[in-house]
Short mmCIF file of C-alpha atoms in Angstrom, two decimals:
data_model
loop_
_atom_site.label_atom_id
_atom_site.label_comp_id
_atom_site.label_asym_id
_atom_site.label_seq_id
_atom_site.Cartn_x
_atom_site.Cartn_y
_atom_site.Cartn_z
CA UNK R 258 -48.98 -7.19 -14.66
CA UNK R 259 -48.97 -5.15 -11.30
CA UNK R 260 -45.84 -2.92 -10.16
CA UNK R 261 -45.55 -5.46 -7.42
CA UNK R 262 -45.95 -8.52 -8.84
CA UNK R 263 -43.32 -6.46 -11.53
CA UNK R 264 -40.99 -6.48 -9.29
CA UNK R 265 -41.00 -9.96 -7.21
CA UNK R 266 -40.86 -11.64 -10.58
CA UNK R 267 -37.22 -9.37 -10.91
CA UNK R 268 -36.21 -10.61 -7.66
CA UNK R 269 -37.07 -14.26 -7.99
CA UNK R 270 -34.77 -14.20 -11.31
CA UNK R 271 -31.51 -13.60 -9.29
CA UNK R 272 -30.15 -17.40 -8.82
CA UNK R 273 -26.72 -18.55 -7.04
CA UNK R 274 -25.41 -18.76 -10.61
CA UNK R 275 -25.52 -14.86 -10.10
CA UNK R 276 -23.29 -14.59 -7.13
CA UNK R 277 -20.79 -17.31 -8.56
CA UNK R 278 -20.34 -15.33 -11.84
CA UNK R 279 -19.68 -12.12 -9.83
CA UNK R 280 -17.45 -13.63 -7.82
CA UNK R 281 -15.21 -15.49 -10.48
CA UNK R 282 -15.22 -12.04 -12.12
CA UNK R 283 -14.18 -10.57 -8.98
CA UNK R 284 -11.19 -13.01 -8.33
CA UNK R 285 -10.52 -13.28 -11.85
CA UNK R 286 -10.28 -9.47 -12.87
CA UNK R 287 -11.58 -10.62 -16.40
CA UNK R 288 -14.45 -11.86 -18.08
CA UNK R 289 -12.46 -14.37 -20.39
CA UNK R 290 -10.65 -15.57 -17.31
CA UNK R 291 -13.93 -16.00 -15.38
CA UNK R 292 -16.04 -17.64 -18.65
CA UNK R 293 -13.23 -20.02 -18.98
CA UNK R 294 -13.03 -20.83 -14.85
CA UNK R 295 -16.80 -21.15 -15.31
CA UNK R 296 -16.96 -23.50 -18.08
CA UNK R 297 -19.16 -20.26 -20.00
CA UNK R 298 -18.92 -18.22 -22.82
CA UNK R 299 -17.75 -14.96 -22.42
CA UNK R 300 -20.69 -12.92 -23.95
CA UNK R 301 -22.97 -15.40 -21.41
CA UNK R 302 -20.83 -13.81 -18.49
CA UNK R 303 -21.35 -10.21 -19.73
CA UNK R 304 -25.31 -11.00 -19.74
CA UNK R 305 -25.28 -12.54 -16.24
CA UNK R 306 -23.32 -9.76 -15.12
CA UNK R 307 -25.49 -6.99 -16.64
CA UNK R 308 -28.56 -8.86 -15.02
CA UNK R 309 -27.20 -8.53 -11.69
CA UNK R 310 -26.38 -5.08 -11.92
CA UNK R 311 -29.70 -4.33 -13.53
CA UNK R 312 -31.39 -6.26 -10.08
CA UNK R 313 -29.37 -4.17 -7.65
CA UNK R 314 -29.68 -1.03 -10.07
CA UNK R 315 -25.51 -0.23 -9.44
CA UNK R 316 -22.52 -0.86 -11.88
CA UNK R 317 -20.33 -3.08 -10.23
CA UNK R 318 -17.40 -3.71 -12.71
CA UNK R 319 -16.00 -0.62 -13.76
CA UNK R 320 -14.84 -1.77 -17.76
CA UNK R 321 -13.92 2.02 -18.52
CA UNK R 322 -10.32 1.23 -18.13
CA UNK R 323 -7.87 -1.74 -19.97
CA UNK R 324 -7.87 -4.12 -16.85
CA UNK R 325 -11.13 -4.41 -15.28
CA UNK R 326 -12.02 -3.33 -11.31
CA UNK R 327 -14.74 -3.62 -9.01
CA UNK R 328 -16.19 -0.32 -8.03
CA UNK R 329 -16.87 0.71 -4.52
CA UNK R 330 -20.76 -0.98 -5.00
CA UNK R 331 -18.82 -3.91 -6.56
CA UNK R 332 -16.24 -4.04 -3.42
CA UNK R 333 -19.02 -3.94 -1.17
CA UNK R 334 -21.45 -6.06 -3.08
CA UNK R 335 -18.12 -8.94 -2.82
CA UNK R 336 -18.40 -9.26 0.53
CA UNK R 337 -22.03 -9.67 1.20
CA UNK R 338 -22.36 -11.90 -2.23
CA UNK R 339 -19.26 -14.21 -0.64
CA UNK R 340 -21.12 -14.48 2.80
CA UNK R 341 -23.90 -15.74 0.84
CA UNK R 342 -22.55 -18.16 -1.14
CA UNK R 343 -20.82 -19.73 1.59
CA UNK R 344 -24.25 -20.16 4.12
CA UNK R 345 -25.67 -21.69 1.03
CA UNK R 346 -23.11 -24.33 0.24
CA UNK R 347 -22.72 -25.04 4.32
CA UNK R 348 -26.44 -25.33 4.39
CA UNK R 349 -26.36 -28.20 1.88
CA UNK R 350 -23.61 -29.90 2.84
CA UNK R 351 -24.53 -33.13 4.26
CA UNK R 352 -21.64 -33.52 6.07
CA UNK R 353 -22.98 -30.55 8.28
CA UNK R 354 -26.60 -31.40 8.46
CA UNK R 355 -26.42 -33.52 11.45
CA UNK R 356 -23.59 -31.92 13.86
CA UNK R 357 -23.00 -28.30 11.99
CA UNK R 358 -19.32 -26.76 13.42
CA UNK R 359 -19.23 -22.90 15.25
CA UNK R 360 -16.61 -21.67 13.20
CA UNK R 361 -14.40 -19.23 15.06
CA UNK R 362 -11.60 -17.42 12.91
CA UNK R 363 -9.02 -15.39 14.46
CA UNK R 364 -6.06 -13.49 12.40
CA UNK R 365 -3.38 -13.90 15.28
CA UNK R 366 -3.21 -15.24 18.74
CA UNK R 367 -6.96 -16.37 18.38
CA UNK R 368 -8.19 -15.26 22.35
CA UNK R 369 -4.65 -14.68 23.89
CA UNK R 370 -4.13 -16.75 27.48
CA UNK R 371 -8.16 -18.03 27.54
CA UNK R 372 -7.01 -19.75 24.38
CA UNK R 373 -6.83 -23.57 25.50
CA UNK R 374 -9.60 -22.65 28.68
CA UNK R 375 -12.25 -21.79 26.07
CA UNK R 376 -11.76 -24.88 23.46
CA UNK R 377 -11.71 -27.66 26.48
CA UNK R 378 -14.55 -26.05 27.83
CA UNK R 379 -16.18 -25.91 25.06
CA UNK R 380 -15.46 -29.09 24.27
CA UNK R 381 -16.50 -30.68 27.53
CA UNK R 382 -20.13 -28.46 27.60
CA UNK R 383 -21.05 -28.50 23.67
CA UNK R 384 -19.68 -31.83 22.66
CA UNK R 385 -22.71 -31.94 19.96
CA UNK R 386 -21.31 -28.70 18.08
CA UNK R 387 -17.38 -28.86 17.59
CA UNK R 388 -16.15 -25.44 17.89
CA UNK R 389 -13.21 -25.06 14.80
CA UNK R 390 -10.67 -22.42 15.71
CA UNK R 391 -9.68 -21.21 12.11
CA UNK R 392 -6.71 -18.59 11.72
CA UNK R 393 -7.19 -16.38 8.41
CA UNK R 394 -4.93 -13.61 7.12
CA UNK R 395 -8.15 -11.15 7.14
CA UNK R 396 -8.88 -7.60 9.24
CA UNK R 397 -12.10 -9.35 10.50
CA UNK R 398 -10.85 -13.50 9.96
CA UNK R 399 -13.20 -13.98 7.39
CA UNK R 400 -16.29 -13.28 9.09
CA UNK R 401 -17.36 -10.84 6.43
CA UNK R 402 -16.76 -13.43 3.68
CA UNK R 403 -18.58 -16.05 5.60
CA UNK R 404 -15.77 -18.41 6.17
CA UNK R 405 -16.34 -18.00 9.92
CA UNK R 406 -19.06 -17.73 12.17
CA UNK R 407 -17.47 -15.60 14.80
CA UNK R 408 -14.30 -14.19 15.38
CA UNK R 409 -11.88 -12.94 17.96
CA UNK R 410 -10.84 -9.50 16.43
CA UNK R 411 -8.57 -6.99 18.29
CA UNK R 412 -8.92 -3.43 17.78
CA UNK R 413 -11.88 -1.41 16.47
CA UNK R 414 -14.30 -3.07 14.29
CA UNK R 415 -16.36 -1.00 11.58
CA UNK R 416 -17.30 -3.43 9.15
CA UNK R 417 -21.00 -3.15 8.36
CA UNK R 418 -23.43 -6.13 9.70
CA UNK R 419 -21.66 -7.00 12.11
CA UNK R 420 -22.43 -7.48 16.21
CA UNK R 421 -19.17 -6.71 18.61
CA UNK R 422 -18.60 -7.58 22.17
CA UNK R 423 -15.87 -6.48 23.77
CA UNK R 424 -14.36 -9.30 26.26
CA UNK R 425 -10.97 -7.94 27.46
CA UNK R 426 -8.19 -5.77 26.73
CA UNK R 427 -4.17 -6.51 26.28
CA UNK R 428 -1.39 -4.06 26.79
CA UNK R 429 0.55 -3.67 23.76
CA UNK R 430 4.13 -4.84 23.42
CA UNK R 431 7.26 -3.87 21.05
CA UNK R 432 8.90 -6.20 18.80
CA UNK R 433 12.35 -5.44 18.17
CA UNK R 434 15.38 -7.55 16.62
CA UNK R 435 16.83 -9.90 18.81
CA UNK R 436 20.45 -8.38 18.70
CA UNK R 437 19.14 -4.61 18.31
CA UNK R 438 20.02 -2.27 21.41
CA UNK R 439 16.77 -2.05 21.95
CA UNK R 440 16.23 -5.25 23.72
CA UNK R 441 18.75 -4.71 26.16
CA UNK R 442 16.19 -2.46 27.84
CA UNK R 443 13.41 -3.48 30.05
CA UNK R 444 10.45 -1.33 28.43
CA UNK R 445 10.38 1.02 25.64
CA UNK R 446 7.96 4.18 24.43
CA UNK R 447 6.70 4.86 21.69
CA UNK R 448 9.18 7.55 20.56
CA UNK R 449 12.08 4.89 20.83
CA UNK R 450 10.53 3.01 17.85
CA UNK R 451 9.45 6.04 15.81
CA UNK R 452 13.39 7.11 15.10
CA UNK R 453 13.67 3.84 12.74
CA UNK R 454 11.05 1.73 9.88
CA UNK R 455 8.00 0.38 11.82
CA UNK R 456 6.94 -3.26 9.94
CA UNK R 457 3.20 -3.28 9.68
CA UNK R 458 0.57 -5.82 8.72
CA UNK R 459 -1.97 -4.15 6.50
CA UNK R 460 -4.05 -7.30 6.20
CA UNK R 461 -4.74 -8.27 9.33
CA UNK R 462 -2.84 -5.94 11.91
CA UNK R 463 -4.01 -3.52 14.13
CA UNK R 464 -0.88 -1.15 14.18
CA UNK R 465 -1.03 1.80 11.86
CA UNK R 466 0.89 4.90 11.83
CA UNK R 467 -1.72 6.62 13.71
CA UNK R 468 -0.94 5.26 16.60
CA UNK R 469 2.22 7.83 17.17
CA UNK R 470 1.59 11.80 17.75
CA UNK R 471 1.73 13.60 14.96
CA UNK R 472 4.26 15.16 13.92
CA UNK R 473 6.18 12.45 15.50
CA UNK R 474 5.53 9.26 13.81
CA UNK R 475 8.08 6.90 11.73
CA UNK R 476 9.19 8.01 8.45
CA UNK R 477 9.74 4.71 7.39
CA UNK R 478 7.26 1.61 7.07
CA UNK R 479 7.71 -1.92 5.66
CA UNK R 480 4.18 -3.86 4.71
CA UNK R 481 3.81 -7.26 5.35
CA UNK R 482 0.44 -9.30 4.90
CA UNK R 483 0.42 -11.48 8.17
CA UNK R 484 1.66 -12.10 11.29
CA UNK R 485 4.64 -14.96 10.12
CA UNK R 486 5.74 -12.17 7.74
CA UNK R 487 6.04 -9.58 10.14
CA UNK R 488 8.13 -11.51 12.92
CA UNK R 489 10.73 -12.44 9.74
CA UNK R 490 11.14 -8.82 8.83
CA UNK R 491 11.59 -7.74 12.31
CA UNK R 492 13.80 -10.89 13.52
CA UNK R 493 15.45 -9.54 10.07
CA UNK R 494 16.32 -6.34 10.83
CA UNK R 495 14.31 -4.57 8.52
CA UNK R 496 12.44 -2.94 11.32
CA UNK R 497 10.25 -2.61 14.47
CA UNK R 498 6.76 -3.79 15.12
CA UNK R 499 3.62 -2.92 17.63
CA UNK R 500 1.06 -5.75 18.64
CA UNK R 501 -0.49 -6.78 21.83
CA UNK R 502 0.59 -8.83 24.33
CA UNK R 503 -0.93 -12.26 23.62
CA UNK R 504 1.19 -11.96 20.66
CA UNK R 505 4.84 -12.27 22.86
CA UNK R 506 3.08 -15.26 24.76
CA UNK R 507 2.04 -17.39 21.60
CA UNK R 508 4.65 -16.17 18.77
CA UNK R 509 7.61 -16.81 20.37
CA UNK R 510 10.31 -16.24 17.67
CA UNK R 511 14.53 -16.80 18.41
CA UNK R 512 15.52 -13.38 16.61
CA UNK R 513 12.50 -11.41 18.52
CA UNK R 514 12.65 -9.82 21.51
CA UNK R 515 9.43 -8.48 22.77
CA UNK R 516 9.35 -5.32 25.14
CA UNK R 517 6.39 -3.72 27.17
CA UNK R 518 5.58 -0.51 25.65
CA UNK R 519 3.44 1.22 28.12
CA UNK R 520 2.18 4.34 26.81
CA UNK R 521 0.80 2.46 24.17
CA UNK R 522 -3.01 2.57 24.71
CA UNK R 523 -4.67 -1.13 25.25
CA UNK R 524 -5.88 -3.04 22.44
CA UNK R 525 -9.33 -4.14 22.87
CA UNK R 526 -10.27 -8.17 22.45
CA UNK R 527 -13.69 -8.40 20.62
CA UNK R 528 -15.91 -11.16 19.79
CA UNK R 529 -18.04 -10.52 16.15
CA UNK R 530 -20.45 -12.16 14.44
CA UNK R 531 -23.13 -11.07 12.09
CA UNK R 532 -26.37 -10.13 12.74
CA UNK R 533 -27.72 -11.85 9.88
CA UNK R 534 -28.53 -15.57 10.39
CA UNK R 535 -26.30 -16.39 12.96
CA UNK R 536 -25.16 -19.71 14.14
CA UNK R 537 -27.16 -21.30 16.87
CA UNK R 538 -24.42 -22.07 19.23
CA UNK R 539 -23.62 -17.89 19.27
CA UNK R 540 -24.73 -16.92 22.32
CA UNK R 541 -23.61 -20.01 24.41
CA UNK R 542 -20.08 -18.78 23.00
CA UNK R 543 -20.73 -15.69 24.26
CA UNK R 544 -21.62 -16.13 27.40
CA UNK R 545 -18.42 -18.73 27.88
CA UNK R 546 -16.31 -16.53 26.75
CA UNK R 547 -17.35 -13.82 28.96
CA UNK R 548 -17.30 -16.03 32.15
CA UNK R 549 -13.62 -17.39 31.54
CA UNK R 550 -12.19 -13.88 31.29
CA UNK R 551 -14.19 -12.77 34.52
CA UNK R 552 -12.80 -16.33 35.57
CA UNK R 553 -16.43 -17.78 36.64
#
């Protein structure tokens, strides 16, 4: 047979069967876990496994150690193989086939004060493609898994195959306990928060420790994994927090005082999606979204 008939005939053998087995192994951190999720035997796993990696010609499951891990091909592969799966089982749905839904995730405070403008106009334009506003604990709201079709991100965005417009900027705000000394002033710096712990969301916060000098940044952090977390730790006591201004407006919270915090650079409002098979309604979301900030 010919090198390149050789090597379609490899490619055509990768199936969705593939992707799910990877992905159960991936959630799963162990094959007997994963067979067992799957309905499977375990050594079937192993082969469908080892076939995959074979196709892609990378080890993706590091099994050198007692408890298994993905390895940075595997942690890169999860995303991609995720996205996948998920434009496959929304392309067969048949719940979708006639009227399919522009997903739009968001991780907190979705598009700030243009919030409620963009989903009635929407609404009132595109009343044949119901735009879903879909909050998910993720640094890019699931866009890189495929639960979303777009997003409203804030901050930088390096994630790989993915398009980026930015539509806006917010100024960035302090949160501070309620009954701290802190909010008894009007504004605050940056220094003022760096004396005490700084709460930050790892997941899907923008706030890191770079955001101080250095030399002159907190010595202690607390983690938290979304925004509900953070505002209890802070209303709490346990410490500070950073986030942008949409974030006072639409997470009001009785033991959190937010307080402008102006040498704090802006924090950039983005829209992503991925270049890849988009949804059709992209660029009309786009362009609306662009025009309600400029307030055409």
């Amino acid at each position: 047979m010919p090198i390149a008939l050789r090597l379609c005939s490899v490619r055509m053998s990768i199936e969705l069967r593939h992707l799910r087995c990877f992905l159960a192994i991936a959630e799963e951190s162990s094959l007997t876990r994963a067979a067992a999720r799957l309905h499977l035997t375990q050594p079937a796993v192993s082969r469908t496994l080892a076939a995959l990696e074979q196709h892609l010609g990378a080890r993706l499951v590091d099994r050198s150690t007692h408890h298994l891990a993905l390895t940075a091909e595997g942690r890169a592969f999860q995303d991609r193989a995720a996205a996948a799966l998920a434009a496959f089982e929304a392309a067969v749905d048949p719940a979708r086939l006639r009227h399919r839904p522009l997903r739009l995730g968001h991780a907190w405070s979705a598009f700030g004060p243009y919030t409620t403008p963009l989903l009635r106009r929407w609404q009132r334009e595109h009343p044949e493609t119901p735009l879903e506003l879909l909050r998910i604990d993720d640094r890019t709201a699931g866009l890189t898994r495929g639960e979303v079709d777009a997003a409203l991100l804030r901050g930088a965005v390096d994630a790989p195959g993915l398009v980026t417009e930015e539509l806006t900027t917010e100024e960035r705000v302090a949160a501070v306990p309620a009954d701290s000394p802190l909010a008894e002033r009007p504004h605050l710096a940056l220094h003022d928060l760096a004396g005490g712990t700084v709460v930050l969301n790892t997941v899907s916060g923008t706030t890191t420790l770079t955001l101080w000098p250095a030399g002159a940044r907190p010595a202690a952090t607390v983690t938290v994994a979304n925004t509900d977390d953070w505002l209890t730790a802070i209303a709490a006591g346990r410490g500070v927090g950073v986030s942008s201004a949409s974030t006072a407006s639409l997470h009001p919270h009785p033991g959190v005082t937010y307080r402008p915090l102006p040498d704090a650079p802006p924090l950039p409002v983005v829209l992503a999606w991925r270049d890849a098979f988009p949804h059709p309604a992209t660029g009309a979301l786009v362009a609306m979204a662009r025009e309600i900030v400029s307030g055409d």
